[in-house]
mmCIF file of C-alpha atoms in Angstrom:
data_model
loop_
_atom_site.group_PDB
_atom_site.id
_atom_site.type_symbol
_atom_site.label_atom_id
_atom_site.label_comp_id
_atom_site.label_asym_id
_atom_site.label_seq_id
_atom_site.Cartn_x
_atom_site.Cartn_y
_atom_site.Cartn_z
ATOM 1 C CA MET E 1 38.833 -2.818 8.260
ATOM 2 C CA THR E 2 36.894 -1.878 4.934
ATOM 3 C CA GLU E 3 33.197 -2.070 4.867
ATOM 4 C CA GLU E 4 32.024 -4.081 1.999
ATOM 5 C CA TYR E 5 28.772 -2.222 0.397
ATOM 6 C CA VAL E 6 26.449 -4.823 -0.746
ATOM 7 C CA GLU E 7 23.280 -3.737 -2.884
ATOM 8 C CA SER E 8 20.242 -5.516 -1.939
ATOM 9 C CA ASN E 9 18.253 -7.796 -4.393
ATOM 10 C CA MET E 10 15.223 -7.825 -2.246
ATOM 11 C CA LYS E 11 12.134 -4.985 -2.101
ATOM 12 C CA LYS E 12 9.253 -4.989 0.089
ATOM 13 C CA LEU E 13 5.671 -3.884 -1.007
ATOM 14 C CA THR E 14 3.395 -3.418 1.443
ATOM 15 C CA LEU E 15 -0.719 -3.207 -0.270
ATOM 16 C CA ILE E 16 -2.771 -1.203 1.631
ATOM 17 C CA ARG E 17 -6.608 -0.879 0.686
ATOM 18 C CA HIS E 18 -7.861 2.756 1.765
ATOM 19 C CA ALA E 19 -9.939 2.384 5.420
ATOM 20 C CA LYS E 20 -14.011 2.496 5.418
ATOM 21 C CA SER E 21 -15.398 4.940 3.507
ATOM 22 C CA ASP E 22 -18.807 7.031 4.330
ATOM 23 C CA TRP E 23 -21.226 5.700 1.368
ATOM 24 C CA SER E 24 -23.923 8.697 3.314
ATOM 25 C CA SER E 25 -21.493 11.514 3.200
ATOM 26 C CA GLY E 26 -22.986 13.308 -0.203
ATOM 27 C CA ALA E 27 -19.839 13.157 -2.096
ATOM 28 C CA ALA E 28 -20.776 14.101 -5.949
ATOM 29 C CA SER E 29 -18.722 11.361 -6.692
ATOM 30 C CA ASP E 30 -16.803 7.804 -6.014
ATOM 31 C CA PHE E 31 -13.810 9.744 -6.079
ATOM 32 C CA GLU E 32 -15.011 12.346 -3.738
ATOM 33 C CA ARG E 33 -15.674 9.953 -1.017
ATOM 34 C CA PRO E 34 -14.431 10.635 2.468
ATOM 35 C CA LEU E 35 -13.625 8.188 5.159
ATOM 36 C CA ASN E 36 -16.365 7.293 7.847
ATOM 37 C CA ARG E 37 -15.540 7.415 11.849
ATOM 38 C CA ARG E 38 -15.114 3.538 11.838
ATOM 39 C CA GLY E 39 -12.347 4.516 8.553
ATOM 40 C CA ASN E 40 -10.660 7.219 10.792
ATOM 41 C CA LYS E 41 -10.571 4.924 13.624
ATOM 42 C CA ALA E 42 -8.637 2.201 11.867
ATOM 43 C CA VAL E 43 -5.683 3.458 10.118
ATOM 44 C CA PRO E 44 -3.997 4.825 13.330
ATOM 45 C CA LEU E 45 -4.682 0.853 14.677
ATOM 46 C CA MET E 46 -3.193 -0.410 11.361
ATOM 47 C CA ALA E 47 -0.237 2.194 12.092
ATOM 48 C CA GLY E 48 0.195 0.939 15.410
ATOM 49 C CA ARG E 49 0.593 -2.963 13.742
ATOM 50 C CA ILE E 50 3.063 -1.549 11.154
ATOM 51 C CA LEU E 51 5.259 0.199 13.693
ATOM 52 C CA GLU E 52 5.028 -3.132 15.949
ATOM 53 C CA ARG E 53 6.045 -4.982 13.539
ATOM 54 C CA GLY E 54 8.853 -2.108 12.256
ATOM 55 C CA SER E 55 7.918 -2.115 8.956
ATOM 56 C CA VAL E 56 8.167 1.122 7.999
ATOM 57 C CA PRO E 57 7.681 1.994 4.465
ATOM 58 C CA ASP E 58 10.092 4.168 2.735
ATOM 59 C CA LEU E 59 7.366 6.157 0.529
ATOM 60 C CA LEU E 60 3.751 5.976 0.327
ATOM 61 C CA VAL E 61 2.571 5.839 -2.937
ATOM 62 C CA SER E 62 -1.732 6.265 -3.118
ATOM 63 C CA SER E 63 -4.292 7.191 -5.174
ATOM 64 C CA PRO E 64 -5.531 10.679 -5.272
ATOM 65 C CA ALA E 65 -9.477 9.474 -4.408
ATOM 66 C CA GLN E 66 -10.436 11.416 -1.152
ATOM 67 C CA ARG E 67 -10.848 7.896 0.764
ATOM 68 C CA ALA E 68 -7.451 7.077 -0.094
ATOM 69 C CA VAL E 69 -5.526 10.301 0.370
ATOM 70 C CA GLU E 70 -7.272 10.577 3.713
ATOM 71 C CA THR E 71 -6.002 7.348 4.536
ATOM 72 C CA THR E 72 -2.399 7.836 3.497
ATOM 73 C CA VAL E 73 -2.211 11.035 5.152
ATOM 74 C CA LEU E 74 -3.336 9.734 8.393
ATOM 75 C CA LEU E 75 -0.867 7.232 7.668
ATOM 76 C CA ALA E 76 1.798 9.214 6.932
ATOM 77 C CA HIS E 77 1.065 11.352 10.681
ATOM 78 C CA GLU E 78 1.003 7.972 12.354
ATOM 79 C CA LEU E 79 4.030 6.617 10.870
ATOM 80 C CA ASP E 80 5.844 10.320 11.558
ATOM 81 C CA LEU E 81 6.626 10.323 7.778
ATOM 82 C CA PRO E 82 7.147 13.558 6.081
ATOM 83 C CA GLN E 83 4.856 14.978 3.182
ATOM 84 C CA GLU E 84 8.424 14.550 0.644
ATOM 85 C CA GLN E 85 7.401 10.714 1.211
ATOM 86 C CA LEU E 86 4.008 10.890 -0.027
ATOM 87 C CA ILE E 87 3.177 10.397 -3.756
ATOM 88 C CA TYR E 88 0.033 10.371 -5.819
ATOM 89 C CA ARG E 89 -0.571 8.452 -8.771
ATOM 90 C CA ARG E 90 -4.287 8.906 -10.631
ATOM 91 C CA ASP E 91 -3.718 5.632 -12.168
ATOM 92 C CA ILE E 92 -4.560 4.117 -9.104
ATOM 93 C CA TYR E 93 -7.959 4.900 -8.937
ATOM 94 C CA GLU E 94 -10.541 2.425 -10.633
ATOM 95 C CA ALA E 95 -6.475 0.644 -12.108
ATOM 96 C CA THR E 96 -6.992 -2.810 -13.715
ATOM 97 C CA PRO E 97 -4.286 -5.207 -12.306
ATOM 98 C CA ALA E 98 -1.580 -4.604 -15.120
ATOM 99 C CA THR E 99 -2.021 -1.253 -14.641
ATOM 100 C CA LEU E 100 -0.514 -1.221 -10.953
ATOM 101 C CA VAL E 101 2.041 -3.005 -12.171
ATOM 102 C CA ASP E 102 3.097 -0.503 -14.574
ATOM 103 C CA VAL E 103 2.827 1.721 -11.744
ATOM 104 C CA VAL E 104 5.031 -0.620 -9.416
ATOM 105 C CA ARG E 105 7.243 -1.164 -11.844
ATOM 106 C CA GLN E 106 8.235 2.681 -12.088
ATOM 107 C CA LEU E 107 8.113 3.240 -8.711
ATOM 108 C CA PRO E 108 11.991 5.079 -7.017
ATOM 109 C CA ASP E 109 14.316 3.327 -6.011
ATOM 110 C CA VAL E 110 13.783 2.416 -2.761
ATOM 111 C CA GLU E 111 13.197 -0.797 -0.614
ATOM 112 C CA HIS E 112 9.841 -0.254 0.975
ATOM 113 C CA ILE E 113 7.211 1.314 -0.731
ATOM 114 C CA ALA E 114 3.032 1.184 0.414
ATOM 115 C CA LEU E 115 1.170 1.462 -2.446
ATOM 116 C CA ILE E 116 -2.325 2.805 -0.750
ATOM 117 C CA GLY E 117 -5.493 2.059 -2.954
ATOM 118 C CA HIS E 118 -8.709 -0.161 -3.910
ATOM 119 C CA ASN E 119 -9.968 -3.314 -5.033
ATOM 120 C CA PRO E 120 -10.511 -5.148 -6.819
ATOM 121 C CA GLY E 121 -7.118 -3.809 -8.584
ATOM 122 C CA LEU E 122 -5.149 -4.063 -4.855
ATOM 123 C CA SER E 123 -6.356 -7.323 -4.315
ATOM 124 C CA GLU E 124 -6.154 -8.897 -7.704
ATOM 125 C CA LEU E 125 -2.247 -7.340 -8.255
ATOM 126 C CA GLY E 126 -1.601 -9.212 -4.289
ATOM 127 C CA ARG E 127 -2.687 -12.430 -6.114
ATOM 128 C CA TRP E 128 -0.544 -11.680 -8.985
ATOM 129 C CA LEU E 129 2.687 -11.530 -7.401
ATOM 130 C CA CYS E 130 2.187 -14.014 -4.319
ATOM 131 C CA ALA E 131 -0.237 -17.249 -4.710
ATOM 132 C CA GLN E 132 -0.151 -17.217 -0.595
ATOM 133 C CA ALA E 133 -2.079 -13.483 -0.952
ATOM 134 C CA PRO E 134 -5.784 -13.386 0.236
ATOM 135 C CA GLU E 135 -8.701 -13.309 -2.482
ATOM 136 C CA TRP E 136 -9.914 -9.954 -1.207
ATOM 137 C CA LEU E 137 -8.242 -7.006 1.283
ATOM 138 C CA PRO E 138 -11.486 -5.539 3.600
ATOM 139 C CA THR E 139 -11.035 -1.833 4.002
ATOM 140 C CA CYS E 140 -7.579 -0.733 5.645
ATOM 141 C CA ALA E 141 -5.841 -4.263 5.057
ATOM 142 C CA VAL E 142 -2.419 -4.256 5.409
ATOM 143 C CA LEU E 143 -0.078 -6.936 2.638
ATOM 144 C CA GLU E 144 3.192 -6.957 3.085
ATOM 145 C CA LEU E 145 5.304 -8.834 0.302
ATOM 146 C CA GLU E 146 9.096 -9.586 -0.125
ATOM 147 C CA LEU E 147 10.320 -9.638 -3.536
ATOM 148 C CA ALA E 148 13.346 -11.258 -4.558
ATOM 149 C CA VAL E 149 14.077 -8.183 -6.688
ATOM 150 C CA ALA E 150 16.740 -5.121 -6.634
ATOM 151 C CA ASP E 151 15.007 -2.865 -9.190
ATOM 152 C CA TRP E 152 11.195 -2.313 -9.103
ATOM 153 C CA SER E 153 11.788 -2.429 -12.792
ATOM 154 C CA THR E 154 12.089 -6.551 -12.503
ATOM 155 C CA VAL E 155 9.045 -7.389 -11.183
ATOM 156 C CA ALA E 156 7.576 -10.622 -12.132
ATOM 157 C CA PRO E 157 4.147 -12.442 -11.045
ATOM 158 C CA GLY E 158 4.614 -14.903 -8.740
ATOM 159 C CA GLY E 159 7.782 -13.249 -7.432
ATOM 160 C CA ALA E 160 6.638 -11.861 -3.629
ATOM 161 C CA ASP E 161 6.671 -14.440 -0.686
ATOM 162 C CA LEU E 162 3.931 -13.020 1.954
ATOM 163 C CA LEU E 163 5.609 -11.457 5.095
ATOM 164 C CA CYS E 164 2.392 -10.045 6.722
ATOM 165 C CA TYR E 165 -1.536 -9.862 6.101
ATOM 166 C CA ASP E 166 -3.131 -8.339 8.486
ATOM 167 C CA TYR E 167 -6.942 -6.369 9.133
ATOM 168 C CA PRO E 168 -8.434 -3.859 11.517
ATOM 169 C CA LYS E 169 -11.016 -6.648 12.568
ATOM 170 C CA LYS E 170 -8.223 -9.716 12.673
#
């Protein structure tokens, strides 16, 4: 009996907006703003929902802004992902949808990636990929998309199906 290898022509991209941040933290800049208490509670909640769906990403790719890093580290802990499966990219912070598309097209060849970042770019990327995506992602929202591509470099507008849209207050 021989096993035939079938290359997958589908990828999953999960867009996750950073959790709620602390505007009164006294951070010197927007980039350094940390999560607030509500944000620190929302990440484990959403990680639990990801685990319930059995949809754990292979890789987390995040903005290096403090609130995104904290979201990513908490998420990785809850999903039992090692540090080697976390990537931080400066170009995700304050990114336009076009920049985020470039980031996606350069992603490593794994089946499921979560991109952790900021609005408005993240919400706009969701709409660029999938007409059914919401107009605006609230903090700690999870938007899971399935793309009919074998390689991230071929991602195109409207090429994704909505698998899941969830957020803490839902």
